[in-house]
Short mmCIF file of C-alpha atoms in Angstrom, two decimals:
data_model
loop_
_atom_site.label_atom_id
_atom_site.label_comp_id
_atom_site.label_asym_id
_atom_site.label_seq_id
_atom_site.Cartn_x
_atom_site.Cartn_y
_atom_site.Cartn_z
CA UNK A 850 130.25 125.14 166.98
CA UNK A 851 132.12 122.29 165.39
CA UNK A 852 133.55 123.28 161.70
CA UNK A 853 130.91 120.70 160.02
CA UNK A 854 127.91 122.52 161.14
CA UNK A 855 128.70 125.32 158.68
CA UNK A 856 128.27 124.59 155.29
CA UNK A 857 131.15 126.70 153.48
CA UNK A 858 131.91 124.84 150.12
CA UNK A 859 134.41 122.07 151.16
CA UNK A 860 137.83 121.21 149.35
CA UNK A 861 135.98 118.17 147.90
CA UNK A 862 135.55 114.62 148.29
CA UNK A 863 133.37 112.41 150.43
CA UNK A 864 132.27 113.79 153.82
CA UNK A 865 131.40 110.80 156.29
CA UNK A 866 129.34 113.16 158.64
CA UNK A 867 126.04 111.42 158.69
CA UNK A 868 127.80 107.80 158.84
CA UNK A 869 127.85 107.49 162.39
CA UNK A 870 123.84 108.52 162.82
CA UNK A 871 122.47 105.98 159.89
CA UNK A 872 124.66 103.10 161.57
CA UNK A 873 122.38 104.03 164.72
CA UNK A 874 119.05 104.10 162.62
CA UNK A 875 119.89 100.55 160.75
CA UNK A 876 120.92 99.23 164.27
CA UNK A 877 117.28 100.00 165.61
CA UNK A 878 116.04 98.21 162.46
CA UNK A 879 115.40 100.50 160.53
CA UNK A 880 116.83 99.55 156.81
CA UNK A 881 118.60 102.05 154.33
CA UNK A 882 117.00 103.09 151.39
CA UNK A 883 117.96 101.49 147.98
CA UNK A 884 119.55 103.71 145.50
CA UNK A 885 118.62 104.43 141.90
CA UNK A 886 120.22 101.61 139.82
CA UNK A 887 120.44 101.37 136.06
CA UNK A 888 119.17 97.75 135.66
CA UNK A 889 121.24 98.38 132.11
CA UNK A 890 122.63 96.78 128.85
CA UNK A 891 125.40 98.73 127.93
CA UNK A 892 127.63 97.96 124.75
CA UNK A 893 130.58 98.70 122.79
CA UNK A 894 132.46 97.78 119.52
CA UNK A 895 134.97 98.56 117.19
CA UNK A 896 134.36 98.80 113.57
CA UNK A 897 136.18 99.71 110.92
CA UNK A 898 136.68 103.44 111.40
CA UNK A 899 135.92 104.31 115.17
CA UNK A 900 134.03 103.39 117.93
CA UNK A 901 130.24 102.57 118.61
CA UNK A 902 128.44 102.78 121.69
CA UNK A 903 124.90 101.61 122.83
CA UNK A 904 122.86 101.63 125.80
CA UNK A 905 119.00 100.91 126.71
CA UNK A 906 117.22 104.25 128.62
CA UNK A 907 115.48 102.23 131.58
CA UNK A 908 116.38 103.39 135.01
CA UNK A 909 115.33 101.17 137.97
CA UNK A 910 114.48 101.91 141.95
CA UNK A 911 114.24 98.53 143.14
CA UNK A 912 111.31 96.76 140.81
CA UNK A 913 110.15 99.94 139.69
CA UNK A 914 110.83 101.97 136.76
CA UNK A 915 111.93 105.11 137.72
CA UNK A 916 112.83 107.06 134.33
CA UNK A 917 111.67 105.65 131.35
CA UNK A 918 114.11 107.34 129.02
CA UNK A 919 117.36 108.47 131.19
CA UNK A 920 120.45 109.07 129.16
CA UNK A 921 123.39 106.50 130.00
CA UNK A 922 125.90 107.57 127.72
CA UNK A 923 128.24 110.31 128.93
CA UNK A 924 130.37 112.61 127.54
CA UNK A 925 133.82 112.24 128.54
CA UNK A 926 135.75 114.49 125.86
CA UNK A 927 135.07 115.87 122.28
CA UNK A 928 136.50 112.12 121.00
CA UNK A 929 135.79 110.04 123.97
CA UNK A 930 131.97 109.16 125.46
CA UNK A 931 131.84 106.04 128.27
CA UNK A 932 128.58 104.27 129.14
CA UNK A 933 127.80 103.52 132.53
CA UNK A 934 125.58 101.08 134.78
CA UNK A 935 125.71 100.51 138.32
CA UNK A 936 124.68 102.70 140.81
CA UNK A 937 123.31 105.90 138.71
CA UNK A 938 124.88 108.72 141.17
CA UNK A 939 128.07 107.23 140.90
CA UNK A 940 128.12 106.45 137.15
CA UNK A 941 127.29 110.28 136.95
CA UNK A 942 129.83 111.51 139.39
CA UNK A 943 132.42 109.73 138.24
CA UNK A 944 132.28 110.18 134.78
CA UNK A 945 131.46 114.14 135.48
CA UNK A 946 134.64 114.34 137.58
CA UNK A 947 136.99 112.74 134.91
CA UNK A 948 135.12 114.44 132.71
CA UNK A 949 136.21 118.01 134.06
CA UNK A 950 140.00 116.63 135.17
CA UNK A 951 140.22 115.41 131.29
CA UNK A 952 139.44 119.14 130.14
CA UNK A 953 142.03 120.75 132.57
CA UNK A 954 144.68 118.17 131.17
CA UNK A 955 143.47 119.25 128.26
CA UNK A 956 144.59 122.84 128.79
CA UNK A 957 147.35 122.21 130.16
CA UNK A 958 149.41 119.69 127.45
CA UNK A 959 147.06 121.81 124.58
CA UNK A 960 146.35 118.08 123.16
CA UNK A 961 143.35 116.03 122.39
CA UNK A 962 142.75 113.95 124.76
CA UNK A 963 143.71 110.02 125.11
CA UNK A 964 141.73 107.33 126.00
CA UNK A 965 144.34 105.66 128.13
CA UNK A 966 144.31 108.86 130.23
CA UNK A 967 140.41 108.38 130.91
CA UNK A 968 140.80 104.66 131.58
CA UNK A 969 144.02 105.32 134.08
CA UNK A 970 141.89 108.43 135.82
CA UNK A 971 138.91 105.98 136.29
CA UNK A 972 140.31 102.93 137.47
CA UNK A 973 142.57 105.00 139.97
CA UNK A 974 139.46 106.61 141.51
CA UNK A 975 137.25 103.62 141.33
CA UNK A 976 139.82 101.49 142.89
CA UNK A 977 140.66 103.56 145.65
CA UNK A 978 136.97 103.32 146.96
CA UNK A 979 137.57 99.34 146.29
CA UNK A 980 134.31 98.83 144.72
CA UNK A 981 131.74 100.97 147.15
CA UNK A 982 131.39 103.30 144.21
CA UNK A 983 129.64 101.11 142.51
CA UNK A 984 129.93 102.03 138.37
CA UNK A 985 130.61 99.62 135.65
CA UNK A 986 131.86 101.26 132.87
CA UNK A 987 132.24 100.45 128.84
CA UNK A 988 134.59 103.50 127.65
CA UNK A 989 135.38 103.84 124.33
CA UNK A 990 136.77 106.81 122.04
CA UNK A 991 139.55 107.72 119.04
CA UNK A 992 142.54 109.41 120.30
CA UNK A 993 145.63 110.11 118.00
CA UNK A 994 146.75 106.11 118.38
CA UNK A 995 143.55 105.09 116.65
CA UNK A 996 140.50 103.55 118.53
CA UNK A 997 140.13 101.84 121.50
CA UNK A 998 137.47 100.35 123.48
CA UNK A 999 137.63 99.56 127.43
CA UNK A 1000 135.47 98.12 130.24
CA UNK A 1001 136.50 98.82 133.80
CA UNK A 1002 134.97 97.13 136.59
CA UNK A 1003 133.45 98.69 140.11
CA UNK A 1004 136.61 97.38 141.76
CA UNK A 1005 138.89 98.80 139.12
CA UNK A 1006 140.28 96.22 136.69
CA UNK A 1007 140.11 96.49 132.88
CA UNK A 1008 139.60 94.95 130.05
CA UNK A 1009 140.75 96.13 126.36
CA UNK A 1010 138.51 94.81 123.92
CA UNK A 1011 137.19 94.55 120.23
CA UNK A 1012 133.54 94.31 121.50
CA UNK A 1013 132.47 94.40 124.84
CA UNK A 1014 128.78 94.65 126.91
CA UNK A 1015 128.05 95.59 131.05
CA UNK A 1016 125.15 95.09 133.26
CA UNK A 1017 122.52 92.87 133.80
CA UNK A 1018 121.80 92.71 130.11
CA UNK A 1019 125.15 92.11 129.28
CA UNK A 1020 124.59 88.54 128.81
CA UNK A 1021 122.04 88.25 126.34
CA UNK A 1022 123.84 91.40 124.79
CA UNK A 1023 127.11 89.39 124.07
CA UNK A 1024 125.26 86.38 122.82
CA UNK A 1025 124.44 88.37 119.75
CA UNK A 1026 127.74 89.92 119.38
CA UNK A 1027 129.48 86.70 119.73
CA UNK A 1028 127.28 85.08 116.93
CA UNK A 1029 127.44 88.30 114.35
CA UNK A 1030 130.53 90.40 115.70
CA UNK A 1031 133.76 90.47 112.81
CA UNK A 1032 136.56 92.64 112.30
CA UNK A 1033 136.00 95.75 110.17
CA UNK A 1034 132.55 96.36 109.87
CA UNK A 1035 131.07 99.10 108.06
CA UNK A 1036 129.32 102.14 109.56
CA UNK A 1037 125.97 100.90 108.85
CA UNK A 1038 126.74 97.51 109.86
CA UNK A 1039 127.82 98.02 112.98
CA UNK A 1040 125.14 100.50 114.25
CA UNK A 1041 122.71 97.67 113.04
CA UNK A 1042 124.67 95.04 115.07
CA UNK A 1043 124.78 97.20 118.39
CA UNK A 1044 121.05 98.42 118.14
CA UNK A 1045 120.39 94.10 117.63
CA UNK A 1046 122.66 93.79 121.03
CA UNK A 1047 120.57 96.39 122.85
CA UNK A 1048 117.36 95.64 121.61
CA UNK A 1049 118.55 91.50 123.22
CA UNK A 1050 118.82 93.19 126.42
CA UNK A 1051 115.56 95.24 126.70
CA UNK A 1052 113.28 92.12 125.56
CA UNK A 1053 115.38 89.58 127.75
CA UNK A 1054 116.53 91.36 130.85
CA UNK A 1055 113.76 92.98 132.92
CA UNK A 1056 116.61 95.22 134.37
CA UNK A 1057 116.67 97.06 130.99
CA UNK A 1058 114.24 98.56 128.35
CA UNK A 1059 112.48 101.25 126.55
CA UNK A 1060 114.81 103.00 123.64
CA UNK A 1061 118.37 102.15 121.92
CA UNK A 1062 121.02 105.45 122.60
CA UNK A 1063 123.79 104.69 119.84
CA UNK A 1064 127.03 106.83 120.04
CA UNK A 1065 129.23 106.82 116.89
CA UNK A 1066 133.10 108.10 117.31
CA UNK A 1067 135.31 108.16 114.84
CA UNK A 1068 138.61 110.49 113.97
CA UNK A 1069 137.64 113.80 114.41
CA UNK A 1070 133.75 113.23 114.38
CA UNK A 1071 130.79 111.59 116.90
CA UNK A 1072 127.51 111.47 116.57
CA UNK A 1073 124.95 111.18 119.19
CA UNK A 1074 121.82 109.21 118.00
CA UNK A 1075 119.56 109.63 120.71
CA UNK A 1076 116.81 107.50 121.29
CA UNK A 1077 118.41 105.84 117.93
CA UNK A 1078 115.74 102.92 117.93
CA UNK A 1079 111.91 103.48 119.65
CA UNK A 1080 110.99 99.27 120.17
CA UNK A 1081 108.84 100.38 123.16
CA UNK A 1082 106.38 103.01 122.10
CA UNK A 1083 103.00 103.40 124.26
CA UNK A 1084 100.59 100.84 122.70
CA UNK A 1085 97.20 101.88 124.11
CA UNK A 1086 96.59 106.18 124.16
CA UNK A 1087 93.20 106.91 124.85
CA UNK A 1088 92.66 110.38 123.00
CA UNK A 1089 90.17 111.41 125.27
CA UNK A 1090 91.94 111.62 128.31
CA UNK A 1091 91.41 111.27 131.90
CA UNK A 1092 87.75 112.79 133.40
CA UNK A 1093 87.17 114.01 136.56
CA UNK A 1094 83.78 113.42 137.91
CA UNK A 1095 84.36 115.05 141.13
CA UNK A 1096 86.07 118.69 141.72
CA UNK A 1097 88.74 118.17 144.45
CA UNK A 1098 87.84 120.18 147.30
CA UNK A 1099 89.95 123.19 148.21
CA UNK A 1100 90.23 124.80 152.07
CA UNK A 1101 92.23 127.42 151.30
CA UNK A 1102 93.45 129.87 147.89
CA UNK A 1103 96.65 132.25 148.59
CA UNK A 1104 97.69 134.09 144.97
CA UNK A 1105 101.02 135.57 144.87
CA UNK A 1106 101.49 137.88 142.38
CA UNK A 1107 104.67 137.99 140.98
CA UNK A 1108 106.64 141.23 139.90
CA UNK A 1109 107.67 141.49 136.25
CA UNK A 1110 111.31 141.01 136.53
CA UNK A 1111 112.71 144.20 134.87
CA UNK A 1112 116.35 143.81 133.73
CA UNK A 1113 118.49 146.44 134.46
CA UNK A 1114 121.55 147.36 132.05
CA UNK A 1115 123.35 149.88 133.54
CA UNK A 1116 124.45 152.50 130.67
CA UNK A 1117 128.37 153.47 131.72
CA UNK A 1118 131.08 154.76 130.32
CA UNK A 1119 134.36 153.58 128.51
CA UNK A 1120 136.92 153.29 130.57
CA UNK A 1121 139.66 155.83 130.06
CA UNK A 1122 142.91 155.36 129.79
CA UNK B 1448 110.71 99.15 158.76
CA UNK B 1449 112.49 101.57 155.86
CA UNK B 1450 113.92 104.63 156.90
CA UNK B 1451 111.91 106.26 154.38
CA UNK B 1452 108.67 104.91 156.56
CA UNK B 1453 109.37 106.17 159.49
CA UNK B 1454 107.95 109.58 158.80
CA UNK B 1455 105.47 108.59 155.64
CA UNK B 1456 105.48 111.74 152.87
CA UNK B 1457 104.13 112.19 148.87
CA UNK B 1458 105.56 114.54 146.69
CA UNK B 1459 104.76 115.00 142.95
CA UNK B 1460 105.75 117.45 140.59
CA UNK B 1461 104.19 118.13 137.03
CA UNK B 1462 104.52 120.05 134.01
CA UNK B 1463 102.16 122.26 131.89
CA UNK B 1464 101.66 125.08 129.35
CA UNK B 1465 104.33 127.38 130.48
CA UNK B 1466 103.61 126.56 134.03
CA UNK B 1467 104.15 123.67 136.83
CA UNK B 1468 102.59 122.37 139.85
CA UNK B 1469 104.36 120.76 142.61
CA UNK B 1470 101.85 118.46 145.64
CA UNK B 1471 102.57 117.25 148.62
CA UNK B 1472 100.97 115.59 151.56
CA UNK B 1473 100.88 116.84 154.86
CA UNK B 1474 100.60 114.12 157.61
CA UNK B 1475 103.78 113.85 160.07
CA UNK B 1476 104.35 110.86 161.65
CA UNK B 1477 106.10 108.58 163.68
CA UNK B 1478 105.47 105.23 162.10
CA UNK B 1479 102.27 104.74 162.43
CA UNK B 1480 101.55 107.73 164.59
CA UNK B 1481 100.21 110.37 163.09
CA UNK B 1482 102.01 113.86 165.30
CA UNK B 1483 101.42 116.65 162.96
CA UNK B 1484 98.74 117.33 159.94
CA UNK B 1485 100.15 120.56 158.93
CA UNK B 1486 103.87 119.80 158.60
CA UNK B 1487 105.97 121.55 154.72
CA UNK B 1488 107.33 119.40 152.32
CA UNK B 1489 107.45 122.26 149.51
CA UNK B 1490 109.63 124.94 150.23
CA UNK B 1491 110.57 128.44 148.37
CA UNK B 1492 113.58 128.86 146.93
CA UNK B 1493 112.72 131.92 145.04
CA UNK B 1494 109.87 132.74 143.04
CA UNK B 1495 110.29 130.77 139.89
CA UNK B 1496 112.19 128.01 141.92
CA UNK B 1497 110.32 125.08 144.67
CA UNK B 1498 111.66 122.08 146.28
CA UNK B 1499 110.01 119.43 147.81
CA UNK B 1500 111.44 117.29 149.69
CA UNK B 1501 110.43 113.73 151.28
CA UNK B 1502 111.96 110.93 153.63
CA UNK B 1503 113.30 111.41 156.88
CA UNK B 1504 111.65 114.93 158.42
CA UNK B 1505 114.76 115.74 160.34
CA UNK B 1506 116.91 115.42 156.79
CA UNK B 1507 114.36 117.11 154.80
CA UNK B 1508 114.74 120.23 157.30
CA UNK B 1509 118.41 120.39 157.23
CA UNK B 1510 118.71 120.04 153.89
CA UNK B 1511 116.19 122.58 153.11
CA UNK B 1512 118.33 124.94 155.64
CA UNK B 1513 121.41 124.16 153.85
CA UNK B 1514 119.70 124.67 150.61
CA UNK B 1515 118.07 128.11 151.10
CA UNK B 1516 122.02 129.11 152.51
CA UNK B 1517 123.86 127.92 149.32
CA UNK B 1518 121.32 129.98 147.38
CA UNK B 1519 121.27 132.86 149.25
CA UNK B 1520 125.25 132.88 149.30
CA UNK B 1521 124.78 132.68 145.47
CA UNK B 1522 122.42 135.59 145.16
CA UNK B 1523 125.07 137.68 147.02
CA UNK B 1524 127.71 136.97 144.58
CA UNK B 1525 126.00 136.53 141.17
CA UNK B 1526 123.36 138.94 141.96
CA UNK B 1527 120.99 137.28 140.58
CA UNK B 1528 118.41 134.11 141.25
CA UNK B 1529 119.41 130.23 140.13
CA UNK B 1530 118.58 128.65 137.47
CA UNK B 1531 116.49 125.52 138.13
CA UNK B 1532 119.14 123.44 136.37
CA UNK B 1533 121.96 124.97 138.31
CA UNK B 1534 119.92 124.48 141.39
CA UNK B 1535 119.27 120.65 140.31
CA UNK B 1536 123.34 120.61 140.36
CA UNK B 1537 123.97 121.96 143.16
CA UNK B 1538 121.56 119.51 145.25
CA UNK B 1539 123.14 116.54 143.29
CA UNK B 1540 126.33 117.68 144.32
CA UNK B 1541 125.53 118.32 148.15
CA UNK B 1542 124.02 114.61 148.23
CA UNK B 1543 126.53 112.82 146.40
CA UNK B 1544 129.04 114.12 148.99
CA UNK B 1545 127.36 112.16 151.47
CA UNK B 1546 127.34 109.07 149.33
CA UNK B 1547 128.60 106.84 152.31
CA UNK B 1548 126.32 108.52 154.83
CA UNK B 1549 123.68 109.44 152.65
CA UNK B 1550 120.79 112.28 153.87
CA UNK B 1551 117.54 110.31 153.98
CA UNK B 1552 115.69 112.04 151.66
CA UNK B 1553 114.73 112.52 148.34
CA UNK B 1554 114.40 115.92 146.59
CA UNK B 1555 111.90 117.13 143.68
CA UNK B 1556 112.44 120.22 142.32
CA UNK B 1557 110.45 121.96 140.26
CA UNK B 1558 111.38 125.44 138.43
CA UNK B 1559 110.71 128.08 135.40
CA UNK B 1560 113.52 128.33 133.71
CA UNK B 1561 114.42 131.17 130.82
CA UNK B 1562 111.33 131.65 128.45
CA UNK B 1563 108.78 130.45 131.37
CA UNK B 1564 109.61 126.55 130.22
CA UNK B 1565 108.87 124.34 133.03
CA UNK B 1566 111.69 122.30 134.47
CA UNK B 1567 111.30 119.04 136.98
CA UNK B 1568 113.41 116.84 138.47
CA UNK B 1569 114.06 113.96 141.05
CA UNK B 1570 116.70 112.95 142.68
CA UNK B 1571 117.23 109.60 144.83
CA UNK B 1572 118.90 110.21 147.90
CA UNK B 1573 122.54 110.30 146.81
CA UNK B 1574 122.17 112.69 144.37
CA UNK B 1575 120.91 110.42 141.39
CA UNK B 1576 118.99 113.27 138.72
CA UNK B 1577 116.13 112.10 137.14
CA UNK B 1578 114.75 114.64 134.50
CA UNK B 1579 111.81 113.98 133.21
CA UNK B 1580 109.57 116.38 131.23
CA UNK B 1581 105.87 114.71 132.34
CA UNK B 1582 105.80 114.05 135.75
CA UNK B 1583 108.72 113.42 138.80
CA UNK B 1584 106.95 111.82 142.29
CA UNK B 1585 109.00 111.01 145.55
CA UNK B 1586 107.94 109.38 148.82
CA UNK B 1587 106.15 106.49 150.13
CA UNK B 1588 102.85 107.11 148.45
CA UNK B 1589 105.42 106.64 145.14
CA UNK B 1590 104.73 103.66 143.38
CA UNK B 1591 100.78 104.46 143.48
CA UNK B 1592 101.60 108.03 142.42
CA UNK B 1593 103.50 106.48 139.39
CA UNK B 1594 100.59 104.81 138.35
CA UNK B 1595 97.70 107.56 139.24
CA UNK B 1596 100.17 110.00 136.84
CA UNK B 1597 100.82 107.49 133.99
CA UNK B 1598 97.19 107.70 133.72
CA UNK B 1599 96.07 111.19 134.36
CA UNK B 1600 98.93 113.17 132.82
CA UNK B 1601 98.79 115.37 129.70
CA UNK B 1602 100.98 116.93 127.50
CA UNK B 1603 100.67 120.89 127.97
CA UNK B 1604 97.62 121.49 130.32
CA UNK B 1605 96.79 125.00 131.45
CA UNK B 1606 97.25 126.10 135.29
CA UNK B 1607 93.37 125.28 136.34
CA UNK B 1608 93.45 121.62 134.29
CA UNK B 1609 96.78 121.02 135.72
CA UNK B 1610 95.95 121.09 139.21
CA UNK B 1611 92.46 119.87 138.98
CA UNK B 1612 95.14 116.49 137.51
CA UNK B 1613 97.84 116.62 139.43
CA UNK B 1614 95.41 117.10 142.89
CA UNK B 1615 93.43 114.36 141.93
CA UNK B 1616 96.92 112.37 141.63
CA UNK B 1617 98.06 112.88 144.82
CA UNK B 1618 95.08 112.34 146.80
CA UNK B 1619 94.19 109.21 144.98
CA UNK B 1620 97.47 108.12 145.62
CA UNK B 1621 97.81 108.63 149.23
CA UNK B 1622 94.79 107.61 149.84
CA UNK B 1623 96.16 104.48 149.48
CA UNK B 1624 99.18 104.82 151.28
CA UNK B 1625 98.70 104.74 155.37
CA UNK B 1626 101.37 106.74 156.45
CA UNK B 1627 100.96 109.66 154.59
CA UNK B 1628 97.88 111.81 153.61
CA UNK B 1629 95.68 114.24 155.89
CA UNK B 1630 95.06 116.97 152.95
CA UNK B 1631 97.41 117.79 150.39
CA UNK B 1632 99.47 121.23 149.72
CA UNK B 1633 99.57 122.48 146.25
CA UNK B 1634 101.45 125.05 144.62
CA UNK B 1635 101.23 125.99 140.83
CA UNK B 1636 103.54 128.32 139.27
CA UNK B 1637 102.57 130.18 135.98
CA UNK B 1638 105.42 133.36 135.15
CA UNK B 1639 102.87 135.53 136.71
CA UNK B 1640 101.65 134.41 139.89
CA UNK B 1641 102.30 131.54 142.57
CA UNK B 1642 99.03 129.61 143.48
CA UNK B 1643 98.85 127.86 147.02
CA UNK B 1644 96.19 125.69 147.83
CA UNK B 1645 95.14 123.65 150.82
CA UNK B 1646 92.93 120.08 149.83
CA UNK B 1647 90.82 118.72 151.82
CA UNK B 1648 91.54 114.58 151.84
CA UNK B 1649 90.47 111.89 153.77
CA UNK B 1650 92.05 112.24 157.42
CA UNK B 1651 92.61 108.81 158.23
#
């Protein structure tokens, strides 16, 4: 039996296993599936005492809305969170991996960690697959040199910037920060000018929509504000409900009763010496 | 033709009152050839713990196998079962590692975490999670199973209203849908006892 057939945990990485059998399936015609994209305005910008983030919550399969409220902002470290859009796996893996290799530097230099370090552990990995993972990123954070605001690109370049905006909404996102954006805003300010750059993308980009996430890092302190801004709330609930006329029709019952689970503490005894 | 067509499947997941339901379909097929009307989406991970899994039957077998191995293997070292979320992990993680070859499937899973809360999830076939706290659906059938849910869901229904809904989803859904269909295969979980059911649909 060749070593792939058994699943022990691997060392890591891709595994190209399966390549070989879906080039035969698309070769017979039949086409690969389309992968959960996240559509996506995603923005940054610096203000006065940190970072702010923002992203939109729509997650898209093709035309269809697939979660109306995913969460697009990730945490990188205590002091650093990175938005992603793109492919949604990869935005996730990615970020999850540097994530984890961010808390083992971490341990190992017993210092908060930089943003430079995420940014260089990105664009390594991202450029390496030369743009087949496909995950745009806005990172942003405040590290001991003060705060700093990236955006690295599925084929890994980067960009260092005051304000910045990725994905499909980006466009109409950066119109409004280009019109209202000005060095050292205020707290309050500059949430109100990223939830105005979000709330651009959900009503003009069909790729994005339903809530505003805001994410608001500054030296020693963030704040998630989830579902920050609710622009999109169901217009029409009918309290009554659904009502079933007919019964559905059922062939066959089988209960299972499940056992209680009981938890067992085992009562020992101190160790002696 | 999709991949995803080539076998035809429905799967939808819901949550209730301390309890969930997970449907599927149960036409096989070979495009448009129906070969089995009996074939299992849902599988048993443990008690508290289903997946169902559509796309591609041969992928949706292996990856059950491999599934059911990983858990097992973590049973014998933890000693204990998984936690839904853990399990949601660990099937992100086994498809993402085929991200360039992808298996041609796409999971729900559906579990009772601690304190009995409900816990659903969908994946896309590279490992993509998709929590949700209503509703999750996967398969052909999907896009009218969006819309039948959208409509029929409720917040915190008991185990009977939840399957009366969630039965009437499915089969309203793939009754539009040609390649999948031929009765539909319920199972609702409340912390005390695992209902299966067998509909009777439209075999056409």
């Amino acid at each position: 039996m060749s070593q792939s057939a058994v699943d022990v945990p691997p060392k890591g990485g891709f595994s190209f296993d399966l390549c070989k059998r879906n080039d035969m399936l698309t070769q017979k015609g039949l086409k690969a599936p389309s992968f959960l994209k996240t559509g996506t305005t995603i923005v940054g910008l610096i203000f006065k005492d940190g970072v702010i983030l923002g992203a939109d919550t729509r997650a898209t399969e093709g035309p269809i809305v697939a979660d109306k409220n995913c969460e697009k902002i990730h945490y990188m470290a205590p002091n650093i969170y990175c938005c992603g859009a793109g492919t949604a796996a990869d935005t996730e893996a990615v970020t999850d991996m540097v994530s984890s290799q961010l808390r083992l530097h971490r341990y190992q230099t017993s210092r908060d960690s930089r943003v430079i370090t995420a940014l260089t552990l990105l664009k390594k990995h991202l450029f390496s697959y030369q743009g087949h993972v496909s995950a745009a990123l806005v990172l942003g954070g405040v590290d001991i040199t003060g705060p700093h605001l990236h955006t690295i690109y599925p084929h890994g370049s980067t960009d260092t910037l005051p304000f910045a905006t990725m994905g499909s909404g980006s466009l109409a996102a950066m119109s409004v920060f280009e019109a209202k954006y000005k060095e050292g805003l205020t707290r309050d300010e500059g949430i109100q000018l990223v939830a105005e750059a979000i709330c651009s993308g959900i009503f003009n980009d069909l790729g994005s929509g339903s809530n505003v996430d805001i994410c608001v890092i500054t030296k020693g302190n963030k704040e998630y504000l989830r579902n920050y801004m609710e622009p999109n709330p169901r217009t029409y609930v009918s309290s009554k409900g659904y009502s079933f006329t007919k019964k559905t029709e059922v062939l066959l019952t089988k209960i299972t009763p499940l056992l209680e689970r009981v938890e067992i503490t085992e009562v020992g005894e101190a160790m002696e010496e | 033709m999709q991949i995803f067509e080539y076998n035809g499947s429905a799967v939808v997941a819901m949550v209730g009152k301390n309890c969930f339901a997970i449907a599927s379909d149960r036409r096989l097929g070979v495009q448009l050839q129906t070969i089995a009307t009996d074939f299992q989406r849902i599988s048993k991970i443990h008690d508290h713990l289903f997946i169902g899994l559509s796309g591609l039957a041969t992928d949706v077998q292996t990856l059950y196998q491999r599934l059911v191995f990983r858990h097992k293997l973590y049973q014998l070292r933890e000693e204990r079962d998984m936690k839904p979320e853990t399990f949601a992990s660990l099937v992100s993680a086994i498809l993402y590692e085929k991200r360039f070859g992808p298996y041609l499937c796409q999971p729900v899973i559906a579990g009772l975490g601690d304190d009995n809360k409900p816990f659903i999830c969908t994946m896309d076939s590279i490992g993509a999670k998709e929590l949700a706290k209503d509703f999750v659906v996967s398969g052909t059938a999907s896009e009218s199973l969006y819309g039948a849910c959208e409509a029929m869901f409720k917040p915190d229904m008991e185990a009977e209203e939840l399957f009366e809904t969630i039965s009437q989803a499915l089969l309203s859904s793939v009754d539009r849908d040609c390649l999948s269909g031929w009765g539909g295969h319920v199972y609702v979980v409340t912390p005390n006892e695992i209902k299966e059911k067998i509909l009777k649909g439209r075999m056409d």
